[in-house]
Short mmCIF file of C-alpha atoms and ligand atoms in Angstrom, two decimals:
data_model
loop_
_atom_site.label_atom_id
_atom_site.label_comp_id
_atom_site.label_asym_id
_atom_site.label_seq_id
_atom_site.Cartn_x
_atom_site.Cartn_y
_atom_site.Cartn_z
CA MET H 1 2.66 25.04 -3.41
CA LYS H 2 3.07 23.88 0.21
CA VAL H 3 2.45 20.16 0.76
CA LEU H 4 1.92 18.15 3.96
CA VAL H 5 2.36 14.36 3.80
CA LEU H 6 0.88 12.17 6.58
CA GLY H 7 2.66 8.99 7.58
CA SER H 8 6.12 7.65 8.48
CA GLY H 9 6.82 4.56 6.38
CA GLY H 10 8.67 3.73 3.20
CA ARG H 11 5.56 4.64 1.23
CA GLU H 12 5.59 8.12 2.69
CA HIS H 13 9.32 8.58 2.09
CA ALA H 14 8.69 7.65 -1.54
CA LEU H 15 5.80 10.15 -1.75
CA VAL H 16 7.92 12.90 -0.18
CA TRP H 17 10.90 12.11 -2.49
CA LYS H 18 8.74 12.23 -5.60
CA LEU H 19 6.84 15.36 -4.48
CA ALA H 20 10.17 17.04 -3.70
CA GLN H 21 11.08 16.75 -7.40
CA SER H 22 8.04 18.81 -8.41
CA PRO H 23 8.93 22.37 -9.50
CA SER H 24 5.59 23.54 -8.13
CA VAL H 25 6.34 22.33 -4.55
CA SER H 26 8.09 25.02 -2.55
CA ARG H 27 7.69 23.53 0.94
CA LEU H 28 7.17 20.03 2.26
CA TRP H 29 6.27 18.70 5.68
CA CYS H 30 5.90 15.12 6.79
CA ALA H 31 3.92 14.16 9.91
CA PRO H 32 5.60 12.42 11.60
CA GLY H 33 8.03 11.27 8.88
CA ASN H 34 11.31 9.43 9.44
CA ALA H 35 15.03 10.01 9.03
CA GLY H 36 14.73 9.64 5.25
CA THR H 37 12.01 12.24 4.81
CA ALA H 38 13.97 14.70 6.97
CA MET H 39 16.94 14.37 4.62
CA GLU H 40 15.05 15.29 1.42
CA HIS H 41 14.85 18.80 -0.06
CA ALA H 42 12.12 20.39 -2.13
CA ALA H 43 13.11 21.61 -5.63
CA SER H 44 13.21 25.08 -4.14
CA GLY H 45 16.08 23.92 -1.92
CA ALA H 46 13.96 24.06 1.24
CA PRO H 47 14.60 21.10 3.49
CA VAL H 48 11.65 18.78 4.18
CA VAL H 49 10.51 19.29 7.79
CA ASN H 50 9.25 16.46 9.95
CA VAL H 51 6.33 17.47 12.15
CA PRO H 52 6.18 15.54 15.47
CA VAL H 53 2.51 14.66 15.17
CA ALA H 54 1.11 11.15 14.65
CA SER H 55 -0.59 10.57 11.30
CA ASP H 56 -3.85 9.64 13.04
CA ASP H 57 -3.91 12.51 15.62
CA ILE H 58 -6.52 14.44 13.64
CA PRO H 59 -7.01 17.39 16.02
CA ALA H 60 -3.23 18.02 16.18
CA LEU H 61 -2.93 17.66 12.37
CA LEU H 62 -5.77 20.15 11.88
CA GLU H 63 -4.15 22.59 14.25
CA PHE H 64 -0.88 22.36 12.37
CA ALA H 65 -2.63 22.73 9.02
CA ARG H 66 -4.66 25.75 10.13
CA ARG H 67 -1.44 27.38 11.21
CA GLU H 68 0.80 26.52 8.23
CA LYS H 69 -1.91 26.38 5.53
CA PRO H 70 -0.63 23.63 3.22
CA ASP H 71 -2.12 23.91 -0.29
CA LEU H 72 -2.34 20.10 -0.40
CA THR H 73 -2.34 17.41 2.25
CA VAL H 74 -1.44 13.90 1.10
CA VAL H 75 -2.58 10.98 3.26
CA GLY H 76 -0.32 7.87 3.11
CA PRO H 77 -1.65 5.24 5.55
CA ASP H 78 -5.03 3.52 5.91
CA ASN H 79 -5.72 4.40 9.55
CA PRO H 80 -6.23 8.16 9.23
CA LEU H 81 -8.38 7.55 6.18
CA ALA H 82 -10.58 5.16 8.14
CA LEU H 83 -10.83 7.76 10.92
CA GLY H 84 -12.08 10.36 8.48
CA VAL H 85 -9.05 12.69 8.23
CA VAL H 86 -10.08 13.63 4.70
CA ASP H 87 -13.60 14.65 5.79
CA ARG H 88 -12.24 16.73 8.67
CA PHE H 89 -9.73 18.55 6.44
CA MET H 90 -12.38 19.22 3.79
CA GLU H 91 -14.75 20.59 6.42
CA ALA H 92 -11.92 22.93 7.40
CA GLY H 93 -11.80 24.14 3.78
CA MET H 94 -8.50 22.46 2.89
CA VAL H 95 -7.47 20.50 -0.21
CA VAL H 96 -6.58 16.92 0.80
CA TRP H 97 -5.70 13.87 -1.24
CA GLY H 98 -7.17 10.52 -0.27
CA PRO H 99 -10.63 8.93 -0.07
CA ASN H 100 -13.18 10.26 2.42
CA GLN H 101 -14.31 8.05 5.29
CA ARG H 102 -17.20 6.53 3.37
CA ALA H 103 -15.03 5.74 0.33
CA ALA H 104 -12.23 4.44 2.57
CA GLN H 105 -14.60 1.66 3.67
CA PHE H 106 -13.32 -0.33 0.69
CA GLU H 107 -10.37 -0.99 2.94
CA SER H 108 -11.68 -0.40 6.44
CA SER H 109 -14.51 -2.93 6.03
CA LYS H 110 -13.92 -6.16 4.15
CA ALA H 111 -17.62 -6.98 4.61
CA PHE H 112 -18.53 -3.71 2.87
CA SER H 113 -16.23 -4.56 -0.02
CA GLN H 114 -17.41 -8.16 -0.33
CA ASP H 115 -21.03 -7.10 -0.45
CA PHE H 116 -20.26 -4.23 -2.88
CA MET H 117 -18.43 -6.60 -5.24
CA GLU H 118 -21.35 -9.01 -5.20
CA ARG H 119 -23.88 -6.24 -5.76
CA HIS H 120 -21.97 -4.86 -8.74
CA GLY H 121 -20.64 -8.02 -10.40
CA ILE H 122 -16.98 -7.41 -9.68
CA PRO H 123 -15.08 -10.68 -10.05
CA THR H 124 -14.13 -11.88 -6.56
CA ALA H 125 -13.97 -15.09 -4.56
CA ARG H 126 -17.19 -16.80 -3.65
CA GLY H 127 -17.78 -15.47 -0.16
CA GLY H 128 -20.13 -14.38 2.55
CA THR H 129 -20.19 -11.94 5.48
CA PHE H 130 -21.16 -13.14 8.93
CA SER H 131 -21.59 -11.86 12.45
CA ASP H 132 -22.70 -15.24 13.88
CA ALA H 133 -20.31 -18.17 14.31
CA ALA H 134 -22.88 -20.85 13.34
CA GLY H 135 -23.61 -19.24 9.98
CA ALA H 136 -19.92 -18.70 9.28
CA ILE H 137 -19.02 -22.28 10.17
CA ALA H 138 -21.84 -23.67 8.02
CA PHE H 139 -20.45 -21.68 5.04
CA CYS H 140 -16.86 -22.88 5.81
CA ARG H 141 -18.20 -26.45 5.71
CA GLU H 142 -19.90 -25.79 2.39
CA LEU H 143 -16.48 -24.75 1.07
CA GLY H 144 -14.96 -28.02 2.38
CA GLY H 145 -12.93 -26.02 4.90
CA ARG H 146 -10.74 -24.51 2.14
CA CYS H 147 -11.29 -20.84 2.85
CA ALA H 148 -9.91 -17.49 3.91
CA VAL H 149 -11.41 -16.22 7.14
CA LYS H 150 -11.05 -12.43 7.47
CA ALA H 151 -11.70 -9.90 10.19
CA ASP H 152 -13.95 -7.16 8.80
CA GLY H 153 -11.96 -4.22 10.06
CA LEU H 154 -8.33 -3.02 10.01
CA ALA H 155 -6.07 -5.45 11.82
CA LEU H 156 -2.55 -4.28 10.91
CA GLY H 157 -2.54 -6.64 7.90
CA LYS H 158 -2.90 -9.65 10.18
CA GLY H 159 -6.63 -10.34 10.20
CA VAL H 160 -6.68 -13.02 7.48
CA LEU H 161 -6.40 -16.73 8.31
CA LEU H 162 -6.01 -19.16 5.42
CA CYS H 163 -7.56 -22.60 6.10
CA HIS H 164 -7.27 -25.92 4.32
CA ASP H 165 -9.74 -28.08 6.28
CA VAL H 166 -12.90 -27.76 8.34
CA SER H 167 -11.26 -27.92 11.73
CA ALA H 168 -8.84 -25.11 10.88
CA ALA H 169 -11.71 -23.02 9.50
CA GLU H 170 -13.78 -23.59 12.65
CA ALA H 171 -10.77 -22.56 14.76
CA ALA H 172 -10.31 -19.45 12.64
CA VAL H 173 -13.95 -18.41 13.07
CA GLN H 174 -13.64 -18.99 16.81
CA GLU H 175 -10.43 -17.00 17.00
CA ILE H 176 -11.64 -13.92 15.09
CA LEU H 177 -15.39 -13.82 15.76
CA VAL H 178 -15.70 -15.36 19.20
CA GLN H 179 -12.38 -14.78 21.01
CA ARG H 180 -11.95 -11.43 19.24
CA THR H 181 -8.20 -11.80 18.74
CA PHE H 182 -8.32 -8.71 16.55
CA GLY H 183 -10.73 -6.84 18.87
CA GLY H 184 -13.67 -5.03 17.30
CA ALA H 185 -12.23 -5.54 13.82
CA GLY H 186 -13.53 -9.10 14.21
CA SER H 187 -17.10 -8.34 15.19
CA ARG H 188 -17.97 -9.28 11.62
CA ILE H 189 -16.06 -11.61 9.36
CA VAL H 190 -15.79 -12.38 5.67
CA VAL H 191 -15.33 -15.99 4.63
CA GLN H 192 -14.06 -16.56 1.07
CA GLU H 193 -13.29 -19.67 -0.91
CA LEU H 194 -9.56 -20.31 -1.04
CA LEU H 195 -8.24 -19.23 -4.45
CA VAL H 196 -5.13 -20.55 -6.15
CA GLY H 197 -3.04 -18.57 -8.57
CA MET H 198 -0.50 -15.78 -9.01
CA GLU H 199 -1.18 -12.82 -6.74
CA ILE H 200 -0.57 -9.31 -8.09
CA SER H 201 -1.23 -5.73 -6.92
CA LEU H 202 -3.20 -3.37 -9.06
CA HIS H 203 -3.31 0.36 -8.39
CA ALA H 204 -5.57 2.98 -9.96
CA LEU H 205 -5.52 6.72 -9.36
CA CYS H 206 -9.11 7.91 -9.03
CA ASP H 207 -10.83 11.29 -8.92
CA GLY H 208 -14.43 10.30 -8.23
CA LYS H 209 -15.18 9.58 -11.89
CA GLU H 210 -12.02 8.33 -13.61
CA ALA H 211 -9.63 5.55 -12.66
CA LEU H 212 -6.15 5.59 -14.24
CA LEU H 213 -4.68 2.10 -14.02
CA PHE H 214 -1.01 1.63 -13.12
CA PRO H 215 1.18 -1.21 -14.43
CA THR H 216 1.09 -4.36 -12.30
CA ALA H 217 3.32 -4.84 -9.30
CA GLN H 218 3.95 -7.85 -7.06
CA ASP H 219 4.53 -7.86 -3.33
CA HIS H 220 6.25 -10.60 -1.32
CA LYS H 221 4.18 -10.89 1.87
CA ARG H 222 5.88 -13.73 3.65
CA ALA H 223 8.98 -13.09 5.81
CA LEU H 224 11.25 -15.74 4.25
CA ASP H 225 12.52 -16.78 0.84
CA GLY H 226 10.26 -19.05 -1.20
CA ASP H 227 7.14 -17.51 0.39
CA HIS H 228 7.78 -19.23 3.71
CA GLY H 229 7.47 -17.85 7.23
CA LEU H 230 5.01 -15.38 8.70
CA ASN H 231 2.89 -12.85 6.88
CA THR H 232 4.40 -9.31 6.91
CA GLY H 233 3.44 -5.90 5.61
CA GLY H 234 5.50 -6.72 2.54
CA MET H 235 9.17 -7.67 2.15
CA GLY H 236 9.74 -6.41 -1.38
CA THR H 237 8.11 -5.52 -4.66
CA TYR H 238 8.84 -5.13 -8.34
CA CYS H 239 7.09 -3.46 -11.23
CA PRO H 240 5.98 -4.28 -13.85
CA THR H 241 5.22 -8.05 -13.62
CA PRO H 242 5.32 -10.39 -16.60
CA PHE H 243 1.99 -12.06 -15.63
CA LEU H 244 -0.24 -9.79 -17.70
CA SER H 245 0.50 -8.35 -21.12
CA GLU H 246 -0.50 -4.72 -21.67
CA ALA H 247 -3.70 -5.92 -23.32
CA GLY H 248 -4.30 -8.39 -20.49
CA LEU H 249 -3.81 -5.68 -17.90
CA HIS H 250 -6.25 -3.47 -19.75
CA ASP H 251 -8.86 -6.27 -19.81
CA VAL H 252 -8.37 -7.18 -16.14
CA GLY H 253 -8.40 -3.55 -15.13
CA ARG H 254 -11.61 -2.85 -16.93
CA ALA H 255 -13.26 -6.06 -15.69
CA ILE H 256 -12.68 -4.77 -12.14
CA LEU H 257 -12.71 -0.99 -12.53
CA ASP H 258 -15.68 -0.47 -14.83
CA PRO H 259 -18.25 -2.14 -12.55
CA TRP H 260 -16.49 -0.57 -9.54
CA ILE H 261 -16.80 2.94 -10.99
CA ALA H 262 -20.46 2.28 -12.00
CA GLY H 263 -21.17 0.90 -8.52
CA CYS H 264 -19.63 3.94 -6.85
CA ALA H 265 -21.64 6.28 -9.07
CA LYS H 266 -24.85 4.39 -8.33
CA GLU H 267 -24.26 4.46 -4.60
CA GLY H 268 -22.95 7.98 -4.44
CA ILE H 269 -19.44 7.01 -3.29
CA ASP H 270 -16.91 9.72 -4.25
CA PHE H 271 -13.53 7.93 -4.27
CA ARG H 272 -10.54 10.22 -4.78
CA GLY H 273 -7.19 8.59 -4.16
CA ILE H 274 -5.60 5.25 -4.89
CA LEU H 275 -7.73 2.14 -5.22
CA TYR H 276 -5.43 -0.84 -4.75
CA PRO H 277 -7.09 -4.15 -5.46
CA GLY H 278 -5.19 -7.28 -4.43
CA VAL H 279 -5.88 -9.68 -7.29
CA MET H 280 -5.46 -13.40 -7.75
CA LEU H 281 -4.98 -14.53 -11.37
CA THR H 282 -6.80 -17.88 -11.21
CA ALA H 283 -7.33 -20.48 -13.89
CA SER H 284 -10.86 -19.16 -14.30
CA GLY H 285 -9.88 -15.48 -14.50
CA PRO H 286 -8.83 -12.64 -12.21
CA ARG H 287 -10.50 -12.37 -8.81
CA VAL H 288 -10.27 -9.47 -6.36
CA LEU H 289 -9.18 -10.74 -2.91
CA GLU H 290 -9.53 -7.36 -1.19
CA PHE H 291 -9.46 -3.63 -1.85
CA ASN H 292 -7.10 -1.18 -0.24
CA ALA H 293 -7.76 2.58 -0.35
CA ARG H 294 -4.16 3.87 -0.47
CA PHE H 295 -0.80 3.15 -2.04
CA GLY H 296 0.66 -0.22 -1.13
CA ASP H 297 3.84 -0.22 0.93
CA PRO H 298 6.29 -1.24 -0.68
CA GLU H 299 4.34 -0.94 -3.93
CA ALA H 300 4.56 2.87 -3.77
CA GLN H 301 8.36 2.64 -3.76
CA VAL H 302 8.55 0.86 -7.14
CA TYR H 303 5.69 2.82 -8.69
CA LEU H 304 7.05 6.21 -7.71
CA ALA H 305 10.57 5.21 -8.79
CA ARG H 306 9.11 4.60 -12.27
CA LEU H 307 6.59 7.41 -12.53
CA GLU H 308 7.60 10.08 -15.07
CA ASP H 309 4.82 12.54 -14.32
CA ASP H 310 4.81 15.30 -11.77
CA LEU H 311 3.25 13.74 -8.67
CA ALA H 312 2.02 16.98 -7.13
CA GLY H 313 0.04 17.81 -10.27
CA LEU H 314 -1.46 14.34 -10.40
CA LEU H 315 -2.51 14.19 -6.78
CA LEU H 316 -4.01 17.68 -6.98
CA ALA H 317 -5.97 16.65 -10.10
CA SER H 318 -7.10 13.51 -8.33
CA ALA H 319 -8.29 15.48 -5.27
CA GLN H 320 -10.06 18.05 -7.46
CA GLY H 321 -11.78 15.63 -9.88
CA ARG H 322 -9.67 16.69 -12.91
CA LEU H 323 -8.08 13.42 -14.13
CA ALA H 324 -10.23 13.17 -17.29
CA GLY H 325 -8.06 12.94 -20.38
CA ARG H 326 -4.83 12.37 -18.48
CA LYS H 327 -2.49 9.48 -19.12
CA LEU H 328 0.20 8.22 -16.77
CA ARG H 329 3.75 7.99 -18.12
CA TRP H 330 6.29 5.45 -16.75
CA LYS H 331 10.01 5.03 -17.17
CA PRO H 332 10.62 2.08 -19.51
CA GLY H 333 12.86 -0.02 -17.22
CA PRO H 334 11.52 -2.03 -14.26
CA ALA H 335 12.03 -1.20 -10.57
CA VAL H 336 12.73 -3.54 -7.68
CA CYS H 337 12.47 -2.80 -3.95
CA VAL H 338 14.08 -5.05 -1.33
CA VAL H 339 12.96 -4.43 2.21
CA MET H 340 15.62 -4.64 4.93
CA ALA H 341 13.85 -5.44 8.21
CA SER H 342 14.90 -5.55 11.84
CA ALA H 343 15.67 -8.84 13.66
CA GLY H 344 12.43 -10.28 14.93
CA TYR H 345 10.19 -8.68 12.32
CA PRO H 346 7.19 -9.25 11.93
CA GLY H 347 7.33 -9.84 15.67
CA SER H 348 8.72 -7.20 17.99
CA SER H 349 12.12 -5.83 17.04
CA PRO H 350 14.82 -3.72 18.68
CA LYS H 351 15.05 0.00 17.97
CA GLY H 352 17.90 2.52 18.02
CA LEU H 353 20.57 0.39 16.26
CA PRO H 354 22.91 2.45 14.01
CA ILE H 355 22.63 1.96 10.26
CA ASP H 356 25.82 2.20 8.19
CA GLY H 357 26.50 2.32 4.45
CA LEU H 358 23.63 4.62 3.48
CA ASP H 359 25.96 7.14 1.82
CA ALA H 360 27.72 4.44 -0.22
CA ALA H 361 24.36 3.07 -1.34
CA ALA H 362 23.10 6.55 -2.27
CA ARG H 363 26.04 6.94 -4.63
CA MET H 364 25.12 3.84 -6.66
CA PRO H 365 23.54 4.71 -9.99
CA GLY H 366 19.84 3.85 -10.28
CA VAL H 367 19.54 3.24 -6.52
CA LYS H 368 17.29 5.04 -4.05
CA VAL H 369 17.06 3.89 -0.44
CA PHE H 370 13.67 4.70 1.00
CA HIS H 371 13.46 4.83 4.76
CA GLY H 372 10.66 3.15 6.70
CA GLY H 373 11.36 2.53 10.37
CA THR H 374 14.27 4.90 10.87
CA ALA H 375 15.01 7.90 13.10
CA LEU H 376 17.86 10.37 13.55
CA ARG H 377 19.79 10.28 16.79
CA ASP H 378 22.61 12.83 17.18
CA GLY H 379 22.97 12.97 13.40
CA GLN H 380 23.20 9.15 13.07
CA VAL H 381 20.44 7.22 11.26
CA VAL H 382 19.16 4.44 13.57
CA THR H 383 16.52 1.73 13.25
CA ASN H 384 13.09 2.61 14.59
CA GLY H 385 10.75 -0.19 13.58
CA GLY H 386 10.19 -3.45 11.78
CA ARG H 387 10.58 -2.61 8.13
CA VAL H 388 13.63 -0.32 8.24
CA LEU H 389 14.57 0.39 4.61
CA GLY H 390 13.17 -0.16 1.11
CA VAL H 391 16.26 -0.46 -1.08
CA THR H 392 14.94 0.42 -4.54
CA ALA H 393 16.62 0.33 -7.92
CA THR H 394 15.62 0.86 -11.51
CA GLY H 395 17.41 -0.89 -14.34
CA THR H 396 17.37 -1.75 -18.02
CA ASP H 397 15.63 -5.03 -17.24
CA MET H 398 14.55 -7.05 -14.21
CA ALA H 399 17.90 -8.79 -13.82
CA ASP H 400 19.74 -5.44 -13.90
CA ALA H 401 17.33 -3.66 -11.49
CA ARG H 402 17.48 -6.62 -9.14
CA ALA H 403 21.27 -6.85 -9.22
CA LYS H 404 21.54 -3.10 -8.44
CA ALA H 405 19.11 -3.33 -5.52
CA TYR H 406 20.95 -6.31 -3.98
CA GLU H 407 24.34 -4.65 -4.54
CA ALA H 408 23.06 -1.70 -2.46
CA VAL H 409 21.63 -4.07 0.19
CA ARG H 410 25.09 -5.57 0.58
CA VAL H 411 26.73 -2.25 1.48
CA ILE H 412 24.11 -1.31 4.12
CA ARG H 413 24.60 -2.68 7.64
CA PHE H 414 22.70 -2.80 10.88
CA GLU H 415 22.66 -5.43 13.54
CA GLY H 416 20.22 -8.26 12.85
CA ALA H 417 19.20 -6.94 9.41
CA GLN H 418 17.09 -9.48 7.49
CA TRP H 419 15.84 -9.43 3.92
CA ARG H 420 14.55 -11.83 1.31
CA THR H 421 17.08 -12.80 -1.37
CA ASP H 422 14.42 -13.76 -3.95
CA ILE H 423 12.52 -10.50 -4.65
CA GLY H 424 11.52 -10.61 -8.32
CA SER H 425 12.58 -14.18 -8.89
CA LYS H 426 9.08 -15.19 -10.06
CA ALA H 427 9.41 -12.60 -12.85
CA LEU H 428 12.85 -13.88 -13.81
CA ALA H 429 11.49 -17.44 -13.89
CA VAL H 430 8.94 -16.40 -16.55
CA GLY H 431 11.70 -14.67 -18.51
P1 LIG T 1 -6.04 -9.66 2.21
O1 LIG T 1 -5.63 -8.83 3.41
O2 LIG T 1 -7.50 -9.90 2.13
O3 LIG T 1 -5.34 -9.31 0.93
O4 LIG T 1 -5.40 -11.08 2.58
C1 LIG T 1 -4.06 -11.24 2.91
C2 LIG T 1 -3.45 -12.32 2.05
O5 LIG T 1 -4.16 -13.53 2.23
C3 LIG T 1 -3.53 -12.02 0.55
O6 LIG T 1 -2.47 -11.24 0.13
C4 LIG T 1 -3.52 -13.39 -0.05
O7 LIG T 1 -2.21 -13.87 -0.15
C5 LIG T 1 -4.24 -14.24 1.00
N1 LIG T 1 -5.65 -14.36 0.64
C6 LIG T 1 -6.68 -13.51 0.91
N2 LIG T 1 -7.83 -13.98 0.44
C7 LIG T 1 -7.58 -15.15 -0.16
C8 LIG T 1 -8.37 -16.10 -0.86
N3 LIG T 1 -9.69 -15.95 -0.99
N4 LIG T 1 -7.75 -17.20 -1.35
C9 LIG T 1 -6.43 -17.37 -1.25
N5 LIG T 1 -5.63 -16.50 -0.58
C10 LIG T 1 -6.19 -15.41 -0.03
N1 LIG T 2 1.97 -4.20 0.18
C1 LIG T 2 0.92 -4.57 1.02
C2 LIG T 2 0.11 -3.44 1.51
O1 LIG T 2 0.49 -2.31 1.44
O2 LIG T 2 -0.98 -3.69 2.02
#
């Protein structure tokens, strides 16, 4: 089977790495990919080939796919999904994994998701959707100013402002809805009550009818240790978390997924791909903060490091509505991913700096270094973006996996590298 993966981050390197292990995959392309994807080989021995086409350039992707005829196209990032890449590939008669444009609205429109959750009784924050500032501000006041103000559309993970008083909430509404700091993404907003609790990531693989729940993972969204600093795309993850027992995960999963599946069926939404609810475990139960319609990055790195099953088979079954009766199998030990980012991230960061120590890290048992923002220049791996590497390790327990990941981080060098030193510490604190 020939497989094309769209995207260029750590998530896509993890997808390529796992797909490359599949005996059924003979050829792999990644558009546009990174230095890490270009260094993988399919089980057939064929090197993975990076295709110099952006993951949201749908006409160019279609042209490539018509020429090379992949048997499966796997969509990594949210943007092409929101642009309808899945619909266009299906119209062209190709098999493609990921939700169609309508189903991808769970991520591309927070207002759509908030209204859907309310219509179908999915546990979420008390909230409302607004396109007028006066209505939004009145609702913020009703919440005592303690609220999350969110741009409706995709805003590179930055469109959420957390407020603790009325004046901050009013300023947030002004910023997103009136001044349009996030452009058209802010022509509507969602205002939610501010929830307190432990935040976890859920993932479920869906085929339009079934939703297979993954173990829990936890991201670390702030740039600095102790959850300080600016919000980022994610500075590290681990899986599983100790915050839900297996029975607890089952209950939480069903409380969210059963009404979600029923709601999709009722509204004729055919969701095939990963549903990734961000969930707050509050004192009064789990609450969905938002839905994403793809693998998390860096959640994918820890999930795929632990997945036992053949990924190509699973994604094909998901795309073709054949997940019924399947069960996911996971390696018993946990996985930890520590993101090494460029100086300046999440602000602008330099590119083209040489990265050393990757070979030494690759030799460490249980370690896999996934590339995010990297490129190859004259055979040398160089930095090419904010989140450069996702240094991932599996171990016998959390302490072991974490120690291995940080040991590998210590042998990798590039100028200005920054990383959090406390990935997984919340899990260790629970014991
Ligand atoms: P979102 O993109 O909606 O997940 O929001 C980004 C981050 O903001 C989340 O990961 C949470 O940490 C935080 N957040 C979002 N909504 C809420 C809420 N209602 N209460 C508290 N924190 C929130
Ligand atoms: N890990 C956060 C995200 O992928 O949205």
